[in-house]
mmCIF file as gemmi writes it, N, C-alpha and C atoms, coordinates in Angstrom:
data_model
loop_
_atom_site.group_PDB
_atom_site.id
_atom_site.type_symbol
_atom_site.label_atom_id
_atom_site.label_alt_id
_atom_site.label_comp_id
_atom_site.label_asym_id
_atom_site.label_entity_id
_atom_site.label_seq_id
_atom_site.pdbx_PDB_ins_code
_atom_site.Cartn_x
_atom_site.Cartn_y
_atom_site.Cartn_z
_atom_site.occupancy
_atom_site.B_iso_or_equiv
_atom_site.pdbx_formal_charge
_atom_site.auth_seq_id
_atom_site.auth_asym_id
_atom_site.pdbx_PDB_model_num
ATOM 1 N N . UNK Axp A 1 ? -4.629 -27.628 -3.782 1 0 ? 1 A 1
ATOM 2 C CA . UNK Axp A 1 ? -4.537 -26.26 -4.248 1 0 ? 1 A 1
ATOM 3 C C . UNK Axp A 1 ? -5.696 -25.972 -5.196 1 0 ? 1 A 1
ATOM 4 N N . UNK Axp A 2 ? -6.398 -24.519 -5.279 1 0 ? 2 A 1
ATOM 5 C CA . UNK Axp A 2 ? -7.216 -24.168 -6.386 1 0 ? 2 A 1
ATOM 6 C C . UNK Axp A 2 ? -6.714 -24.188 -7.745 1 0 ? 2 A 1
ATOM 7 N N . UNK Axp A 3 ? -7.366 -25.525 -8.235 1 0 ? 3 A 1
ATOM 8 C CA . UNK Axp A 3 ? -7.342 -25.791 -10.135 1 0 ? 3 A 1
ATOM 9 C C . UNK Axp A 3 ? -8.543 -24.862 -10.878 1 0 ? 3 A 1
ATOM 10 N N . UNK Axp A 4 ? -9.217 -24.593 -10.051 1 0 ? 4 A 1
ATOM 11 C CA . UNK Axp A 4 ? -10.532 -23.475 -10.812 1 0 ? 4 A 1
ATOM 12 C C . UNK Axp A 4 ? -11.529 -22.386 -10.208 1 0 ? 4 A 1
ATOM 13 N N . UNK Axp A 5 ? -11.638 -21.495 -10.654 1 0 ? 5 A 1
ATOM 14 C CA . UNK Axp A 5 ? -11.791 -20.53 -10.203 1 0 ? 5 A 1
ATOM 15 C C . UNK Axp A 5 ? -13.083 -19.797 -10.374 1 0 ? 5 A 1
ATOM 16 N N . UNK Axp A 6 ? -14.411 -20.086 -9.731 1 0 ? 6 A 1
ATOM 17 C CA . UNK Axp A 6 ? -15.525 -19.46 -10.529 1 0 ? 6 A 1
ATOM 18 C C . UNK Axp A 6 ? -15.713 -18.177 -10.08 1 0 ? 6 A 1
ATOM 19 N N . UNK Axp A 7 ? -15.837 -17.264 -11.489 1 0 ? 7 A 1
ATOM 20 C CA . UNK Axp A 7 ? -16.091 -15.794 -11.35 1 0 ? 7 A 1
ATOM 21 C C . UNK Axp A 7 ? -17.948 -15.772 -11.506 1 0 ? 7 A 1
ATOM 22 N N . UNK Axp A 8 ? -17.725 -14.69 -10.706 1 0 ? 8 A 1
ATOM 23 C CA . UNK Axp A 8 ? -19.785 -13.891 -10.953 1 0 ? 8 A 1
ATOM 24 C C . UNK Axp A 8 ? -19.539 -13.391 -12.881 1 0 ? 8 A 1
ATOM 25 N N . UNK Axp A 9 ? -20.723 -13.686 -13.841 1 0 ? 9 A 1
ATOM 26 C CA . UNK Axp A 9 ? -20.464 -13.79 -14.989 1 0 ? 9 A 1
ATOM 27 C C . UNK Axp A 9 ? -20.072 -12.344 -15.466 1 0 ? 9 A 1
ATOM 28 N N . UNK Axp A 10 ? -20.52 -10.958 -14.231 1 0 ? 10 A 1
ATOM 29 C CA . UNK Axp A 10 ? -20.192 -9.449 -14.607 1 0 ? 10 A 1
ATOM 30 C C . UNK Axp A 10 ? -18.962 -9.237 -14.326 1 0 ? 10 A 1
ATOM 31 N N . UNK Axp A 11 ? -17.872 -10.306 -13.435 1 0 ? 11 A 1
ATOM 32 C CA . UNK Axp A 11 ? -16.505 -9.914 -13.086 1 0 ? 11 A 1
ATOM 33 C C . UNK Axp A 11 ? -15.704 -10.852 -14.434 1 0 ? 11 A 1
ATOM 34 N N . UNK Axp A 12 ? -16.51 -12.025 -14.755 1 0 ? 12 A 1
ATOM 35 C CA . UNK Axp A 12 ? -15.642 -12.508 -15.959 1 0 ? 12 A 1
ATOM 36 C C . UNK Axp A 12 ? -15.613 -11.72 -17.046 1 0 ? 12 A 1
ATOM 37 N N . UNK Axp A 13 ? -17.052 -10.949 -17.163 1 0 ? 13 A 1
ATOM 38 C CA . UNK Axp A 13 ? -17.097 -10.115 -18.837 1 0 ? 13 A 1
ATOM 39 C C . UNK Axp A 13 ? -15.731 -9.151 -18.66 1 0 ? 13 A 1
ATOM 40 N N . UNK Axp A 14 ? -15.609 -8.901 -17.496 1 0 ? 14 A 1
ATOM 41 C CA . UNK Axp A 14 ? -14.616 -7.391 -17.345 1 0 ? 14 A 1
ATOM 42 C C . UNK Axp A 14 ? -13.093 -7.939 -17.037 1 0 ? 14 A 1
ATOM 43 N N . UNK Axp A 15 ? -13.227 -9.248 -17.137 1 0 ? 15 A 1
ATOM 44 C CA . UNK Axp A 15 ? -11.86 -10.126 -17.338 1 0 ? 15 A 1
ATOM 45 C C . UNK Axp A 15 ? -11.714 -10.161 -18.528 1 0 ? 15 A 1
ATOM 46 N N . UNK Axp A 16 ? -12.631 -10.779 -19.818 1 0 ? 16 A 1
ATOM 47 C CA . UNK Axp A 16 ? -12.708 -10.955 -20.706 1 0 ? 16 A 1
ATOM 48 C C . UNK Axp A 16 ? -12.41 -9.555 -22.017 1 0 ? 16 A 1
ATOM 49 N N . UNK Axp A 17 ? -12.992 -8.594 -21.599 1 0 ? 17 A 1
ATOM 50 C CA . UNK Axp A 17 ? -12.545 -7.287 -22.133 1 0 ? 17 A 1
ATOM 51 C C . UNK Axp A 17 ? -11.366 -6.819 -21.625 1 0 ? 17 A 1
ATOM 52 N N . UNK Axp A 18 ? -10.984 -6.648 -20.522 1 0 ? 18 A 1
ATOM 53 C CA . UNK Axp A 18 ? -9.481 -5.924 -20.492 1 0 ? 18 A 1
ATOM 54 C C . UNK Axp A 18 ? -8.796 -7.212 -20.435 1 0 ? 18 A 1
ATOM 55 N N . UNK Axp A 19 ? -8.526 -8.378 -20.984 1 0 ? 19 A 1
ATOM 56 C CA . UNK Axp A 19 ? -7.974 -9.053 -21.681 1 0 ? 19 A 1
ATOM 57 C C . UNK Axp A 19 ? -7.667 -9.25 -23.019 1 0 ? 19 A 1
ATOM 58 N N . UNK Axp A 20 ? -8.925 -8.861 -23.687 1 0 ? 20 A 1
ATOM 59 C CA . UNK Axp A 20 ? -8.473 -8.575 -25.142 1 0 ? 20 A 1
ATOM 60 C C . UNK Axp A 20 ? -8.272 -7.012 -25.274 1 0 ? 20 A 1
ATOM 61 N N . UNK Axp A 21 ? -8.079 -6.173 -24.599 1 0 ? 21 A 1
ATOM 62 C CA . UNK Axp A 21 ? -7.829 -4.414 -24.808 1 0 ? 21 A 1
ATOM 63 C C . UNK Axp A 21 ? -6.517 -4.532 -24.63 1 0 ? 21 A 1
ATOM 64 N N . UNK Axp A 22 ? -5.843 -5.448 -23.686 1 0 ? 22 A 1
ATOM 65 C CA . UNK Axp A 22 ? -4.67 -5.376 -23.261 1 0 ? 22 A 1
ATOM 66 C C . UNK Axp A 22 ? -3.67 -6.538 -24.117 1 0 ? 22 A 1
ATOM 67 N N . UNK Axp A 23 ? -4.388 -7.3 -24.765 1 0 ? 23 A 1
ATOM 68 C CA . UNK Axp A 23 ? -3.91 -8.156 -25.668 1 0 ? 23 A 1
ATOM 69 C C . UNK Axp A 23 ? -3.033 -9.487 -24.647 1 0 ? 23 A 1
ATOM 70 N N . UNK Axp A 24 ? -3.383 -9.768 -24.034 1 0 ? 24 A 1
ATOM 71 C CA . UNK Axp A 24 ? -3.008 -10.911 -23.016 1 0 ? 24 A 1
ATOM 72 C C . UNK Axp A 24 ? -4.328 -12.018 -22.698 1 0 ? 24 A 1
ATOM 73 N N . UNK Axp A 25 ? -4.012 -12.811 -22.115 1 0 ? 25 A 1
ATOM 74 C CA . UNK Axp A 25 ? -5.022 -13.706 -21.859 1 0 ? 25 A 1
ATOM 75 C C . UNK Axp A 25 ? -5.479 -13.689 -20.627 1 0 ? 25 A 1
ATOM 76 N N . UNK Axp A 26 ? -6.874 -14.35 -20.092 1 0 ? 26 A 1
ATOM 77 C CA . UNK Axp A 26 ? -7.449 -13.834 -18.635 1 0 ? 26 A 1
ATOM 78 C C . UNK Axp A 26 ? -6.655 -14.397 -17.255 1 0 ? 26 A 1
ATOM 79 N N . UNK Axp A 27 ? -5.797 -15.393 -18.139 1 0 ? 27 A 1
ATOM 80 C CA . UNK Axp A 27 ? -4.846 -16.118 -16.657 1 0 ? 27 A 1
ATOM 81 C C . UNK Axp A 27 ? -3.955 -14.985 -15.99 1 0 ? 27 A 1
ATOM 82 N N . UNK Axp A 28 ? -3.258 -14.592 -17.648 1 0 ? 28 A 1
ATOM 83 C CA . UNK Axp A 28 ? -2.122 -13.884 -16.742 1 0 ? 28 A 1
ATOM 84 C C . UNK Axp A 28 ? -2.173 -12.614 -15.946 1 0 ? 28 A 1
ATOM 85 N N . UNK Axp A 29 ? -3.793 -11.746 -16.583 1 0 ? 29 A 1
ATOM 86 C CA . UNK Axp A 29 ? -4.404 -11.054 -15.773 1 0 ? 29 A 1
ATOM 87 C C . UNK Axp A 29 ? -4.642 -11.336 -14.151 1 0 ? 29 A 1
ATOM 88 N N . UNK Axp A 30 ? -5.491 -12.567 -14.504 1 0 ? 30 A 1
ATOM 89 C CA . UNK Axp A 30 ? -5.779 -12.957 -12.472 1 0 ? 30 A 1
ATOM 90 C C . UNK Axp A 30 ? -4.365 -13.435 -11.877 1 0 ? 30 A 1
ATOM 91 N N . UNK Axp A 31 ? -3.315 -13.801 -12.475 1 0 ? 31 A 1
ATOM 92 C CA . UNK Axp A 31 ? -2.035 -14.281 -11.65 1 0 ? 31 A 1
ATOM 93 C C . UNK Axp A 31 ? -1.806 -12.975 -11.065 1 0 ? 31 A 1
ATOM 94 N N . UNK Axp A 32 ? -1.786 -12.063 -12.189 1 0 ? 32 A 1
ATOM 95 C CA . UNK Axp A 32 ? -0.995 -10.98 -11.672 1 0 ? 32 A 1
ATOM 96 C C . UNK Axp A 32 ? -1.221 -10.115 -11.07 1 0 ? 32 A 1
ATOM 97 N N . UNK Axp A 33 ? -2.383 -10.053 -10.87 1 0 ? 33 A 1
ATOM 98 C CA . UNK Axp A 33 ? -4.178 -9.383 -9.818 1 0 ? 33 A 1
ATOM 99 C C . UNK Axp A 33 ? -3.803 -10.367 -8.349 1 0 ? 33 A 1
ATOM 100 N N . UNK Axp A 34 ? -3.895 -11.719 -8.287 1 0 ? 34 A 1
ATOM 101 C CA . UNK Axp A 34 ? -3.722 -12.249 -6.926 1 0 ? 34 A 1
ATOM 102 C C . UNK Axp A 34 ? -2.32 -12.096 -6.853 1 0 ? 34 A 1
ATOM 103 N N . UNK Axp A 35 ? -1.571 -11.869 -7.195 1 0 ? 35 A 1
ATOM 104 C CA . UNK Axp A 35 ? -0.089 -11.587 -6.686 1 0 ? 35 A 1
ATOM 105 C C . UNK Axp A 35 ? 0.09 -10.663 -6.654 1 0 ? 35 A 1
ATOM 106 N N . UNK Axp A 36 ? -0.269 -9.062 -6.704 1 0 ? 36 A 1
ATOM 107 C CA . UNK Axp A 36 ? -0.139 -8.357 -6.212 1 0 ? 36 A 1
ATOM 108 C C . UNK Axp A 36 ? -1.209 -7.707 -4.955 1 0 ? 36 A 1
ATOM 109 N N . UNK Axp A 37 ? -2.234 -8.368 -5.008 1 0 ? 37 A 1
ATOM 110 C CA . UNK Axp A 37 ? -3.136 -8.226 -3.873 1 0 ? 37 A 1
ATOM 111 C C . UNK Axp A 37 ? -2.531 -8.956 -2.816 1 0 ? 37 A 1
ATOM 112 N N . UNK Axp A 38 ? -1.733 -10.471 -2.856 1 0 ? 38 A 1
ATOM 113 C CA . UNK Axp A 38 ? -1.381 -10.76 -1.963 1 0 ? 38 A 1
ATOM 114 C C . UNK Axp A 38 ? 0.177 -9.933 -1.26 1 0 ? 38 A 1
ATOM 115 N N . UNK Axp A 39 ? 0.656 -9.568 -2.326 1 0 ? 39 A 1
ATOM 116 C CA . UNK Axp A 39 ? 1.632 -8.605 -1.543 1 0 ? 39 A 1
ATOM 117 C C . UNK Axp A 39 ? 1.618 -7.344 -0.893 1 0 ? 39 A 1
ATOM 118 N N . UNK Axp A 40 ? 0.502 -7.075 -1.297 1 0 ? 40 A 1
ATOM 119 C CA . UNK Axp A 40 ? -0.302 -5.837 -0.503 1 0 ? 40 A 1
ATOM 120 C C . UNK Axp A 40 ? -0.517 -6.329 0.71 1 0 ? 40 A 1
ATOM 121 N N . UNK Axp A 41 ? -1.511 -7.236 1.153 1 0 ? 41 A 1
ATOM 122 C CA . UNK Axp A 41 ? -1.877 -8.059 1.601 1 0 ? 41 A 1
ATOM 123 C C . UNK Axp A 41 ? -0.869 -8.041 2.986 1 0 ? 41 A 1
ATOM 124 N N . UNK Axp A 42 ? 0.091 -8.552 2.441 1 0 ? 42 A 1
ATOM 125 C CA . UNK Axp A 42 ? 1.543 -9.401 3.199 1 0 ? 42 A 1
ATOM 126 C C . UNK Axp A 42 ? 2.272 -8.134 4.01 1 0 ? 42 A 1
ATOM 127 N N . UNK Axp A 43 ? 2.14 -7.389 3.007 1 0 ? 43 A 1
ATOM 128 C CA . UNK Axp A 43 ? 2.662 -5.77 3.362 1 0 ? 43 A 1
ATOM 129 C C . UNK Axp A 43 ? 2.364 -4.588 4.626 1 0 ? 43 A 1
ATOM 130 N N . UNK Axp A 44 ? 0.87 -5.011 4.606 1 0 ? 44 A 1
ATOM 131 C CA . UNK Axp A 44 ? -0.377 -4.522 5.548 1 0 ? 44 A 1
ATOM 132 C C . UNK Axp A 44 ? 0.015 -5.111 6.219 1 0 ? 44 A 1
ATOM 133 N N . UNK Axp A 45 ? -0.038 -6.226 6.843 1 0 ? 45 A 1
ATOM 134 C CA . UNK Axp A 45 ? -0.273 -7.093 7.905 1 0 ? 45 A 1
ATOM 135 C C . UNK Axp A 45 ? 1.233 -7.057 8.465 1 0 ? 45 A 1
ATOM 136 N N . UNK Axp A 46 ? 2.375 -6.801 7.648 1 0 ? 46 A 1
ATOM 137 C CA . UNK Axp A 46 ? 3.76 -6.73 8.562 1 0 ? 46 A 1
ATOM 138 C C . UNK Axp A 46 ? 3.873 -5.356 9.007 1 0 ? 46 A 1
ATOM 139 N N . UNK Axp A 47 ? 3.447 -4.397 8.496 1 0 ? 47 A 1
ATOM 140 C CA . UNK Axp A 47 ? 3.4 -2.976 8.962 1 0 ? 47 A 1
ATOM 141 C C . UNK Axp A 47 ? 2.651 -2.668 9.812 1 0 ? 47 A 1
ATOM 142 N N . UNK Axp A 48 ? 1.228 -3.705 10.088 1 0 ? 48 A 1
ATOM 143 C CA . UNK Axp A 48 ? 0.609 -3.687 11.514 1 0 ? 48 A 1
ATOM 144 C C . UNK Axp A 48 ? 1.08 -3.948 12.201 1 0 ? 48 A 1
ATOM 145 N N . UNK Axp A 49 ? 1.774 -5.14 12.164 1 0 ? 49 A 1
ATOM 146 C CA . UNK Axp A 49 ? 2.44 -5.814 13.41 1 0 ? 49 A 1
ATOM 147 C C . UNK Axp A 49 ? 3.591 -5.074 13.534 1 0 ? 49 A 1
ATOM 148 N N . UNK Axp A 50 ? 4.204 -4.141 12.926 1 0 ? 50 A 1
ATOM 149 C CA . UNK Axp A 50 ? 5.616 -3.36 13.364 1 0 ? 50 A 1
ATOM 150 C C . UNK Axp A 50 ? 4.739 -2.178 14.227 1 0 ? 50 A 1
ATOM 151 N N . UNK Axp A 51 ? 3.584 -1.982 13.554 1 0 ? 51 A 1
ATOM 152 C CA . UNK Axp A 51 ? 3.424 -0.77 14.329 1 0 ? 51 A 1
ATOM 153 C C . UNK Axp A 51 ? 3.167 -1.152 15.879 1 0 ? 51 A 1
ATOM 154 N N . UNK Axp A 52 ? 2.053 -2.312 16.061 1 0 ? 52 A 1
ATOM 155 C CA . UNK Axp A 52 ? 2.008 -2.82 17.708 1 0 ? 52 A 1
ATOM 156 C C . UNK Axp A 52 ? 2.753 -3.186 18.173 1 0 ? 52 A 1
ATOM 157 N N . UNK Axp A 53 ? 4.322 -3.453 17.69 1 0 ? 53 A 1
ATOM 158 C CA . UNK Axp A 53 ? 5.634 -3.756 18.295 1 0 ? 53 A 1
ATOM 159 C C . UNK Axp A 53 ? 6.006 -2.601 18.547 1 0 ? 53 A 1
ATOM 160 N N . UNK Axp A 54 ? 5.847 -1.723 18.119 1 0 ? 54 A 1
ATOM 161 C CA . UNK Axp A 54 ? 6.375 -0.139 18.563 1 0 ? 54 A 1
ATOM 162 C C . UNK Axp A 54 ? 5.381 0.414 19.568 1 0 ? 54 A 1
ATOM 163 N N . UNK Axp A 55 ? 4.519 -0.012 19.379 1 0 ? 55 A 1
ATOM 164 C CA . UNK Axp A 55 ? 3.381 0.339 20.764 1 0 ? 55 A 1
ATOM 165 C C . UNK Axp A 55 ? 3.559 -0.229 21.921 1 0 ? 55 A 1
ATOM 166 N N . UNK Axp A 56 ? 3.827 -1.676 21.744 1 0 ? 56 A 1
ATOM 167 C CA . UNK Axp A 56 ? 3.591 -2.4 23.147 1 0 ? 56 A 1
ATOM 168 C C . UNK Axp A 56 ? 5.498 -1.968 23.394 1 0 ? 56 A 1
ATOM 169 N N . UNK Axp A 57 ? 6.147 -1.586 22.924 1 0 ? 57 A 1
ATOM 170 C CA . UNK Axp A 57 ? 7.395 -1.312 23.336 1 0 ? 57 A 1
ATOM 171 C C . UNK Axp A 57 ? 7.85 0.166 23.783 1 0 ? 57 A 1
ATOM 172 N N . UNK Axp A 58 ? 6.401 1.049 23.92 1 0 ? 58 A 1
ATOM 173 C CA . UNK Axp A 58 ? 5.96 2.442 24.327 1 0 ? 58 A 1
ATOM 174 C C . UNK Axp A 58 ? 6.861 3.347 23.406 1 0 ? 58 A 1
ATOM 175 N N . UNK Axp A 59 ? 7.049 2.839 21.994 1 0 ? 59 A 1
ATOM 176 C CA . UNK Axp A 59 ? 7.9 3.648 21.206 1 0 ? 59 A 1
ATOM 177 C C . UNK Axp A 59 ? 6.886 4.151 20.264 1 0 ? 59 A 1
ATOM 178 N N . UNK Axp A 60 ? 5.964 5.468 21.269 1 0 ? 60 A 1
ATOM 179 C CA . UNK Axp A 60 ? 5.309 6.769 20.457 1 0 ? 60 A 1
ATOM 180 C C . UNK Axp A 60 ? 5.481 7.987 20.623 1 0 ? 60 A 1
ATOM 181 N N . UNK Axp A 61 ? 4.934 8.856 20.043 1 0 ? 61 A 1
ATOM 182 C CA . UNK Axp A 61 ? 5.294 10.294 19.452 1 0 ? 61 A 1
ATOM 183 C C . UNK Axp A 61 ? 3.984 11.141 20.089 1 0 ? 61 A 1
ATOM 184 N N . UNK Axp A 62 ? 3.691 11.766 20.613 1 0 ? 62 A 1
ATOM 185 C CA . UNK Axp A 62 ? 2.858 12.535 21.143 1 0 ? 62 A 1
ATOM 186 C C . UNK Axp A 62 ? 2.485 13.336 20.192 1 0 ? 62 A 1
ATOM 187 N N . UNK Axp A 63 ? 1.064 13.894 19.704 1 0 ? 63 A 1
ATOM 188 C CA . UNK Axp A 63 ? 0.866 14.87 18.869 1 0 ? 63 A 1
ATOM 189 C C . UNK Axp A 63 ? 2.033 16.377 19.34 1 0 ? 63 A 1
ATOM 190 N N . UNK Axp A 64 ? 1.8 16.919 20.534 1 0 ? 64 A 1
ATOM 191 C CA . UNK Axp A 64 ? 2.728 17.623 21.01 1 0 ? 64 A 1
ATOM 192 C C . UNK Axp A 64 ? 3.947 18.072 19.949 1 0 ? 64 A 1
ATOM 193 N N . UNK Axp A 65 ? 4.657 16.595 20.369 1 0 ? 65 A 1
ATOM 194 C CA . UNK Axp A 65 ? 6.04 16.722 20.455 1 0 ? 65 A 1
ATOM 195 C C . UNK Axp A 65 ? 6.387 16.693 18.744 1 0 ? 65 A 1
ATOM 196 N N . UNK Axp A 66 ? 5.133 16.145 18.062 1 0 ? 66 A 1
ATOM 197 C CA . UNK Axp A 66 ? 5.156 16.132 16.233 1 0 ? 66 A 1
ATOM 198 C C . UNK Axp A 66 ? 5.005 17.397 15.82 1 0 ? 66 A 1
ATOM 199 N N . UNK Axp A 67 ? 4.262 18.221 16.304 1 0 ? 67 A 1
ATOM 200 C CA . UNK Axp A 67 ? 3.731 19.595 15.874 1 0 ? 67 A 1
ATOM 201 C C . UNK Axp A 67 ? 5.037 20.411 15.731 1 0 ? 67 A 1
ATOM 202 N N . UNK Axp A 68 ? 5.793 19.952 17.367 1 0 ? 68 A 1
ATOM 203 C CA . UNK Axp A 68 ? 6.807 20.715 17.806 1 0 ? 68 A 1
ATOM 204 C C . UNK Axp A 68 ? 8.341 20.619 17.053 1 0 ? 68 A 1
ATOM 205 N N . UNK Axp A 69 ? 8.248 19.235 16.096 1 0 ? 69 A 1
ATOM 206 C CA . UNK Axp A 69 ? 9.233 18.744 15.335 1 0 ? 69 A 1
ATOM 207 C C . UNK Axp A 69 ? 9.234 19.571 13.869 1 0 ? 69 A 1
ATOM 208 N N . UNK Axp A 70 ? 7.646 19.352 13.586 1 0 ? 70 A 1
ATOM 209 C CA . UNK Axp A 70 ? 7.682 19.666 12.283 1 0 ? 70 A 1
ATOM 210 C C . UNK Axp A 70 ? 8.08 21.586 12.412 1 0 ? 70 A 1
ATOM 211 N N . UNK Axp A 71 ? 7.8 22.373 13.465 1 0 ? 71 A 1
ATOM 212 C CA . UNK Axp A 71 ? 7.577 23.652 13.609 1 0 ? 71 A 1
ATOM 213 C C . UNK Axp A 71 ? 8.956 23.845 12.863 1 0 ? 71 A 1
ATOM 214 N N . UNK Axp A 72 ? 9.888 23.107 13.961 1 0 ? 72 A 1
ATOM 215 C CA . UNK Axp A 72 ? 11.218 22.826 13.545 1 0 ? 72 A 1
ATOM 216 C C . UNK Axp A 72 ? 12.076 22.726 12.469 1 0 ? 72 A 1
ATOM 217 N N . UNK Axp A 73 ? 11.233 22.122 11.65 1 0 ? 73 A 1
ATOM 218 C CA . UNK Axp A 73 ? 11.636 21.919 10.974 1 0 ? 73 A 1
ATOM 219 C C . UNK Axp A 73 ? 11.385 22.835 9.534 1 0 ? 73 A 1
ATOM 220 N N . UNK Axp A 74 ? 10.356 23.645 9.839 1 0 ? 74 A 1
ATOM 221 C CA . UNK Axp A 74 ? 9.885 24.595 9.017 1 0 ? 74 A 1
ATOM 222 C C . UNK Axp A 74 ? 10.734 25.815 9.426 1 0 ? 74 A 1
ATOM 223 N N . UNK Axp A 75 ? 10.834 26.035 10.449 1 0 ? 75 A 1
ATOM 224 C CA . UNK Axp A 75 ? 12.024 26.959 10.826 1 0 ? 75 A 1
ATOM 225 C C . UNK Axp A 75 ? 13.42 27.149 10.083 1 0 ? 75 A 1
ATOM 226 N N . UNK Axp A 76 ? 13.7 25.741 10.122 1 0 ? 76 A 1
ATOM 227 C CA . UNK Axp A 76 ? 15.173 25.318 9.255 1 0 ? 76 A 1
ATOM 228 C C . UNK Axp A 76 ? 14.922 25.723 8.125 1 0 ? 76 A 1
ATOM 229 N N . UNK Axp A 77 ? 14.445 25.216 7.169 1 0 ? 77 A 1
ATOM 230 C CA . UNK Axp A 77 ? 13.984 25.336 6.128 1 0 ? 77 A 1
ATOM 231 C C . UNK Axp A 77 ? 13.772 27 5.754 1 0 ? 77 A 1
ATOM 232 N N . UNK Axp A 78 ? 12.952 27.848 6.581 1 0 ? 78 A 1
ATOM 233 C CA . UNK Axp A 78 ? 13.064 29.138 6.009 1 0 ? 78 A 1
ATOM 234 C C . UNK Axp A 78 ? 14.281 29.619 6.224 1 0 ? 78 A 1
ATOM 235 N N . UNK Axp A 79 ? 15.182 29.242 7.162 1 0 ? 79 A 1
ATOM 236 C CA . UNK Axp A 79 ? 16.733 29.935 7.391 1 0 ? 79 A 1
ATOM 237 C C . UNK Axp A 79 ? 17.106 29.508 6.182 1 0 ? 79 A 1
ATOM 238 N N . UNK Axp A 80 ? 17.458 28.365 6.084 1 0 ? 80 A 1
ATOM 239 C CA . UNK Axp A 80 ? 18.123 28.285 4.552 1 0 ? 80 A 1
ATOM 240 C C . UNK Axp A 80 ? 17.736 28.616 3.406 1 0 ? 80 A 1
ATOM 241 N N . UNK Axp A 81 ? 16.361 28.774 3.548 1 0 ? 81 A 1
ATOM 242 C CA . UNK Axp A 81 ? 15.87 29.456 2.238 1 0 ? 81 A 1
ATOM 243 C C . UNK Axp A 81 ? 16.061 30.79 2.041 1 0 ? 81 A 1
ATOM 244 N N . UNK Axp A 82 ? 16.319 31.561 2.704 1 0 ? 82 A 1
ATOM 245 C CA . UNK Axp A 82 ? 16.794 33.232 3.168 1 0 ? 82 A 1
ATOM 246 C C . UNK Axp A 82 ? 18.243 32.824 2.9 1 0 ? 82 A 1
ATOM 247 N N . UNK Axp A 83 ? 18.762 32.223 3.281 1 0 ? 83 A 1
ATOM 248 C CA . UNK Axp A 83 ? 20.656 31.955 3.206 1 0 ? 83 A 1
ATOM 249 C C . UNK Axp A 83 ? 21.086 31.769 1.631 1 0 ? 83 A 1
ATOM 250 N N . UNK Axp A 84 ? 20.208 31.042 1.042 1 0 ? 84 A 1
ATOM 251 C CA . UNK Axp A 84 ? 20.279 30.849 -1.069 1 0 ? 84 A 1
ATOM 252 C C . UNK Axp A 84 ? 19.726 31.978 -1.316 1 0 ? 84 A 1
């Protein structure tokens, strides 16, 4: 596993300042920088793959039939807004 970590010396200075602005130290900064990049990360990559599971399973939406939903749905919306 990575025990060390070399930064370019312009990404450490800007570790080093919003470490002391923020009053924490530069570890718990980068823990908490790679752990949320990796859940981003993790996040992206399962929401791709849901989306090509919905593709290769021909479960899409035609611009058409979206236009024709939302019209719909703006429709509703002014009835009830006339009805209050």
């Amino acid at each position: 596993m990575l025990d060390e970590l070399k930064l370019p010396k312009t990404l450490a200075r800007r570790l080093e300042k919003v470490a002391a602005i923020a009053h924490v130290n530069p570890e718990t900064i980068i823990k908490t920088a790679l752990k949320d990049r990796l859940d981003y990360m993790e996040w992206k990559e399962n929401a791709i793959a849901e989306g090509q599971a919905d593709l290769d399973a021909g479960r899409t939406v035609t611009t058409e039939h979206l236009r024709a939903s939302i019209n719909t749905q703006r429709a509703n919306r002014a009835k009830r807004k006339k009805a209050a």
